mmCIF file of C-alpha atoms in Angstrom:
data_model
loop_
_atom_site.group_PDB
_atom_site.id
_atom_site.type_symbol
_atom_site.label_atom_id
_atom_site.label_comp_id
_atom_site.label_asym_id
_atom_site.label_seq_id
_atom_site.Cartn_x
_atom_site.Cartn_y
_atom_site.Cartn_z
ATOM 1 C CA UNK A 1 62.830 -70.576 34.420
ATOM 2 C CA UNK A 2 61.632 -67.935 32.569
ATOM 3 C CA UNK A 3 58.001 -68.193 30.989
ATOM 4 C CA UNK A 4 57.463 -68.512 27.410
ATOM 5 C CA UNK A 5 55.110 -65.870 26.037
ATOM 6 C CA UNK A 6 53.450 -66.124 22.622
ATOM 7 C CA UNK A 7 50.124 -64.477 21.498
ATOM 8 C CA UNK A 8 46.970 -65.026 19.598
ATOM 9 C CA UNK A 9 43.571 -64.092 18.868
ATOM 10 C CA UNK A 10 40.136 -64.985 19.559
ATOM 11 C CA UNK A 11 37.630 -65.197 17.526
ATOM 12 C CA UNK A 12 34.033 -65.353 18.169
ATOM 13 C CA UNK A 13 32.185 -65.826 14.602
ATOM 14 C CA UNK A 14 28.687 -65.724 16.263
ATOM 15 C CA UNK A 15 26.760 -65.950 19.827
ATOM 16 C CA UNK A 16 23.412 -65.146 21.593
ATOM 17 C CA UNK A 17 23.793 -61.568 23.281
ATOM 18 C CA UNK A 18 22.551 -63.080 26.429
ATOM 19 C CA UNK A 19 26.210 -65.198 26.097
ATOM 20 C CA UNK A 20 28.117 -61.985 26.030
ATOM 21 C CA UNK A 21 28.845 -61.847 29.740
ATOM 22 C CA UNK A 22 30.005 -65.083 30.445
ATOM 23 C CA UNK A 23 32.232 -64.991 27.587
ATOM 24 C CA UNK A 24 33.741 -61.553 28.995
ATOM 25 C CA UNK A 25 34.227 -63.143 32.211
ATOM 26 C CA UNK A 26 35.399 -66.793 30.777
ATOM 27 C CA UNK A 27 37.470 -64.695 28.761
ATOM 28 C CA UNK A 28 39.082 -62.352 31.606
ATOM 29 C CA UNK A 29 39.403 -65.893 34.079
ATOM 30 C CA UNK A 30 41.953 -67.142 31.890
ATOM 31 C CA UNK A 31 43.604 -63.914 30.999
ATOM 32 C CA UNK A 32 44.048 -63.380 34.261
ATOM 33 C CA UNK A 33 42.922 -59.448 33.157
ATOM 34 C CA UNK A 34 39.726 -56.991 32.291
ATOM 35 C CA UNK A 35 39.033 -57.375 28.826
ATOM 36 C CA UNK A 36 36.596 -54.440 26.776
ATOM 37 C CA UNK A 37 34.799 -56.576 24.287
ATOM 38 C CA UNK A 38 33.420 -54.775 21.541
ATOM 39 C CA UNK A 39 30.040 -56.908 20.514
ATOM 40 C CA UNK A 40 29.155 -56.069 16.799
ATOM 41 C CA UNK A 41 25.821 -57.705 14.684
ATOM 42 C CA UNK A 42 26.510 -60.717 12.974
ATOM 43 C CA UNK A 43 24.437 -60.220 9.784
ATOM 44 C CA UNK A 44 23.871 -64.070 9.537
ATOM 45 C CA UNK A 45 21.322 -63.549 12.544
ATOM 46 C CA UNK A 46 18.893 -60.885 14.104
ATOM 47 C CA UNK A 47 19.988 -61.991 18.055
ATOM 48 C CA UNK A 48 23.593 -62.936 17.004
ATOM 49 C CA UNK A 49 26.565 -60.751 17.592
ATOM 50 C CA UNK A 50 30.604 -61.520 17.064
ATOM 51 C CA UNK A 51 34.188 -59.936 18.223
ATOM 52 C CA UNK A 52 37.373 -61.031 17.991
ATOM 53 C CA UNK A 53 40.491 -60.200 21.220
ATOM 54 C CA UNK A 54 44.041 -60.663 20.734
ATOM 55 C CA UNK A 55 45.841 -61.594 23.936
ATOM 56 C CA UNK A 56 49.299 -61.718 24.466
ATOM 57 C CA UNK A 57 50.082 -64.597 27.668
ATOM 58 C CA UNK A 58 52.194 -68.184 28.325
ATOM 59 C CA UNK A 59 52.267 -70.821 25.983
ATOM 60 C CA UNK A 60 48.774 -73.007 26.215
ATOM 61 C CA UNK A 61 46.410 -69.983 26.997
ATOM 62 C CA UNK A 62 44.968 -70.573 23.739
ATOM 63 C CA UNK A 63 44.032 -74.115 24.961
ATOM 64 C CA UNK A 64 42.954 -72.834 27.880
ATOM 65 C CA UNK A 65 41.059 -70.623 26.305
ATOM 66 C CA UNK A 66 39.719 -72.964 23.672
ATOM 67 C CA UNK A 67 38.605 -74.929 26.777
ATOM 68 C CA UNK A 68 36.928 -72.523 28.768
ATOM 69 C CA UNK A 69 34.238 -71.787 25.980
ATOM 70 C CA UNK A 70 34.327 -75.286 24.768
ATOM 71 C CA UNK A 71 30.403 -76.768 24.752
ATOM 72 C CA UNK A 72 28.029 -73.651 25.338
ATOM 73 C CA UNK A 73 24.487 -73.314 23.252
ATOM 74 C CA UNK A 74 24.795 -71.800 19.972
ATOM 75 C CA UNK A 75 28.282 -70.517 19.847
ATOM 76 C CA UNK A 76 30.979 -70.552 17.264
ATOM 77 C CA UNK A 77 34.631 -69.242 17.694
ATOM 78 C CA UNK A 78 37.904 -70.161 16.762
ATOM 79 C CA UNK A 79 40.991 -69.288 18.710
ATOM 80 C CA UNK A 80 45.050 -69.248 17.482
ATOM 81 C CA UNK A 81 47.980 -69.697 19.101
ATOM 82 C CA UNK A 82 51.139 -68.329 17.786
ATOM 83 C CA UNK A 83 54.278 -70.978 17.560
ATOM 84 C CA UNK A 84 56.528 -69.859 20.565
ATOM 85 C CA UNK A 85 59.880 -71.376 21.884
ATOM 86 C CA UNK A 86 59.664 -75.116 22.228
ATOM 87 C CA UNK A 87 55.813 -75.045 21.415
ATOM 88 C CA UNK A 88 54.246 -75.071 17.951
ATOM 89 C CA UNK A 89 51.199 -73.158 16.768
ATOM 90 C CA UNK A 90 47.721 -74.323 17.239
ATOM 91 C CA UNK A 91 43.799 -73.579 15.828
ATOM 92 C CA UNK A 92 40.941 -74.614 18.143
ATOM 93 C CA UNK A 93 37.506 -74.890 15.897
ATOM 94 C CA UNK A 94 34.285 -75.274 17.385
ATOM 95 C CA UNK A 95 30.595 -75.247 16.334
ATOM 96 C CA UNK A 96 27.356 -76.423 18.067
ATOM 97 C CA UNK A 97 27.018 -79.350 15.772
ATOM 98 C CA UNK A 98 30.564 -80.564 15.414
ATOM 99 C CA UNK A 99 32.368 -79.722 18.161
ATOM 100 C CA UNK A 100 35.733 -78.516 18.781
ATOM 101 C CA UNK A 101 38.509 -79.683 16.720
ATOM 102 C CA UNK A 102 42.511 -78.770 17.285
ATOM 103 C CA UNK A 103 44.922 -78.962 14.621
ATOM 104 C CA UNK A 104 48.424 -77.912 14.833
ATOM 105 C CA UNK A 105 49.786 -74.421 12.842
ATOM 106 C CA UNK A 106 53.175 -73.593 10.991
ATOM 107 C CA UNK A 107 54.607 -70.287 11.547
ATOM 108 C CA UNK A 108 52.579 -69.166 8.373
ATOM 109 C CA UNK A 109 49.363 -70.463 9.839
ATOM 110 C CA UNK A 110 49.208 -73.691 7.721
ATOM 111 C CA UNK A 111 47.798 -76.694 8.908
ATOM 112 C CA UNK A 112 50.599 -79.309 10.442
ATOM 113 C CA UNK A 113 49.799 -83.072 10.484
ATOM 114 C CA UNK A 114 52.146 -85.220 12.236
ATOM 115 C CA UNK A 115 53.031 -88.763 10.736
ATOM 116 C CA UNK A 116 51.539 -91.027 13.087
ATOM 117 C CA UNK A 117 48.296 -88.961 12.081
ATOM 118 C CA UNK A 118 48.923 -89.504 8.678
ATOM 119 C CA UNK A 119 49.983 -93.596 8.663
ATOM 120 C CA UNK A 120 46.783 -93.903 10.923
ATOM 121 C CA UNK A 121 44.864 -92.468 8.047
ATOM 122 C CA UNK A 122 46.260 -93.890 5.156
ATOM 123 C CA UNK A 123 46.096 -97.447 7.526
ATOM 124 C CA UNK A 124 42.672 -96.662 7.734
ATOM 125 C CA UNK A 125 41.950 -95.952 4.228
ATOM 126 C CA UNK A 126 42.755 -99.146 3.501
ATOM 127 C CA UNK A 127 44.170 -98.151 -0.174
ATOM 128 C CA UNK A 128 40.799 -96.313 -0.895
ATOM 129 C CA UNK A 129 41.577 -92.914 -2.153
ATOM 130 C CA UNK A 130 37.737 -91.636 -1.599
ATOM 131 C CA UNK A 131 38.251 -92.733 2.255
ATOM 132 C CA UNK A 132 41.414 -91.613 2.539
ATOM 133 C CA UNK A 133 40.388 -87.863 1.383
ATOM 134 C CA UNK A 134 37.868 -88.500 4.227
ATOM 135 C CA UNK A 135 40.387 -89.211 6.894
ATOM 136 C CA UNK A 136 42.228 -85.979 5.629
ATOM 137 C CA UNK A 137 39.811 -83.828 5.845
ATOM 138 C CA UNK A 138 38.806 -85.071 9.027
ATOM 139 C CA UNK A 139 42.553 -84.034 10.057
ATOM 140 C CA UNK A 140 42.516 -80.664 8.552
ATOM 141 C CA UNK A 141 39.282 -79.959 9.622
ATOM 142 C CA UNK A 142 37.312 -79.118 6.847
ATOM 143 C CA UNK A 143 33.794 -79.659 8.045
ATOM 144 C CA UNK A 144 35.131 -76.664 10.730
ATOM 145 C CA UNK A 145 36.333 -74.356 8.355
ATOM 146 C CA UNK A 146 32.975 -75.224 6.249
ATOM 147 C CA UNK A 147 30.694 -74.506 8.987
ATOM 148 C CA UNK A 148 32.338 -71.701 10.147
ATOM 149 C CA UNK A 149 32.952 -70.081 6.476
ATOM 150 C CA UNK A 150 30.103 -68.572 6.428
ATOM 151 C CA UNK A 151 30.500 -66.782 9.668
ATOM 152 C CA UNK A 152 33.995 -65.343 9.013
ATOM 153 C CA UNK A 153 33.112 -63.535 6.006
ATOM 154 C CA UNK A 154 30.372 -61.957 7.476
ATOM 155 C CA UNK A 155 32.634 -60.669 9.655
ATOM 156 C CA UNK A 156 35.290 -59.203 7.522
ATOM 157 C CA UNK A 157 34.672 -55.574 8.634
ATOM 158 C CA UNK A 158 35.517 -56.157 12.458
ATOM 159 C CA UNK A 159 38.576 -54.690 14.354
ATOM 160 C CA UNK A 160 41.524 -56.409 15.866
ATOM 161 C CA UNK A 161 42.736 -55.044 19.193
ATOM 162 C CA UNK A 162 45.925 -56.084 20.584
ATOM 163 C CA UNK A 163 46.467 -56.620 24.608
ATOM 164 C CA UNK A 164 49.124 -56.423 26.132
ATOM 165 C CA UNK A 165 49.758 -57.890 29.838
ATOM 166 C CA UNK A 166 52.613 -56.167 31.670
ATOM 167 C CA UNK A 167 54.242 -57.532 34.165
#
């Protein structure tokens, strides 16, 4: 059976330079390749610095991905996963004080939410509209994008570099 490729990008809003290493190499384990990182100053700290990868690879590296630099000190990324054959699109979030969060992506890079997600919400909510807003932000992941904001922008300047994997 042939193996369903997709691609995506990394992004990583802000880390400690003493990070940058194991990130490379975190990075390159699941790639199952060298990547050439290119570390630029985030302005939101003096000992900070961010970069961003596409990768090209099977459906779920951006999981794996996600996963690999899930829980280390002090940094913030984000990675996407492009909807492929049989698979939809996906957003990993994660800051030191939240977490990571997943939620789901449309081909336009929307936010999905699937309807048992959305009864167990509005079963939560209980008919309060101020809870229920709570519940759906906590779905779309708005804390995320409001902790990570901040981060992004100051980034707006960075380059994109595509990788390919042949073979």
């Amino acid at each position: 059976m042939p193996h369903v490729m997709t691609r995506g990008v990394v992004f990583i809003h802000s880390t400690p330079t003493a990070l940058c290493p194991h990130i490379t190499w975190a990075l390159e384990s699941v790639l199952g390749h060298r990547v050439a990182l290119e570390w630029t100053r985030q302005p939101l700290g003096p000992t900070l610095v961010r970069c961003e990868l596409s990768w090209v690879g099977e459906a779920g590296t951006g999981g794996r991905v996600a996963s690999t630099l899930r829980g280390w000190a002090n940094l913030r990324y984000e990675v996407t996963e492009e909807p492929s054959t049989g698979s939809d699109g996906s957003r990993w979030s994660h800051t030191p004080s939240l977490g990571i969060h997943h939620t789901w992506t449309s081909a336009s890079g929307d936010a999905v939410v699937n309807e048992d997600r959305l009864r167990a919400a509005i079963s939560v909510s209980k008919g309060d509209p101020i809870v229920l807003g709570q519940e759906l932000d906590l779905l779309l992941g708005r804390a995320w994008d409001d902790e990570l904001e901040v981060f992004r922008y100051a980034g707006d300047e960075a380059t994109v570099r595509w990788l390919h994997r042949a073979g």
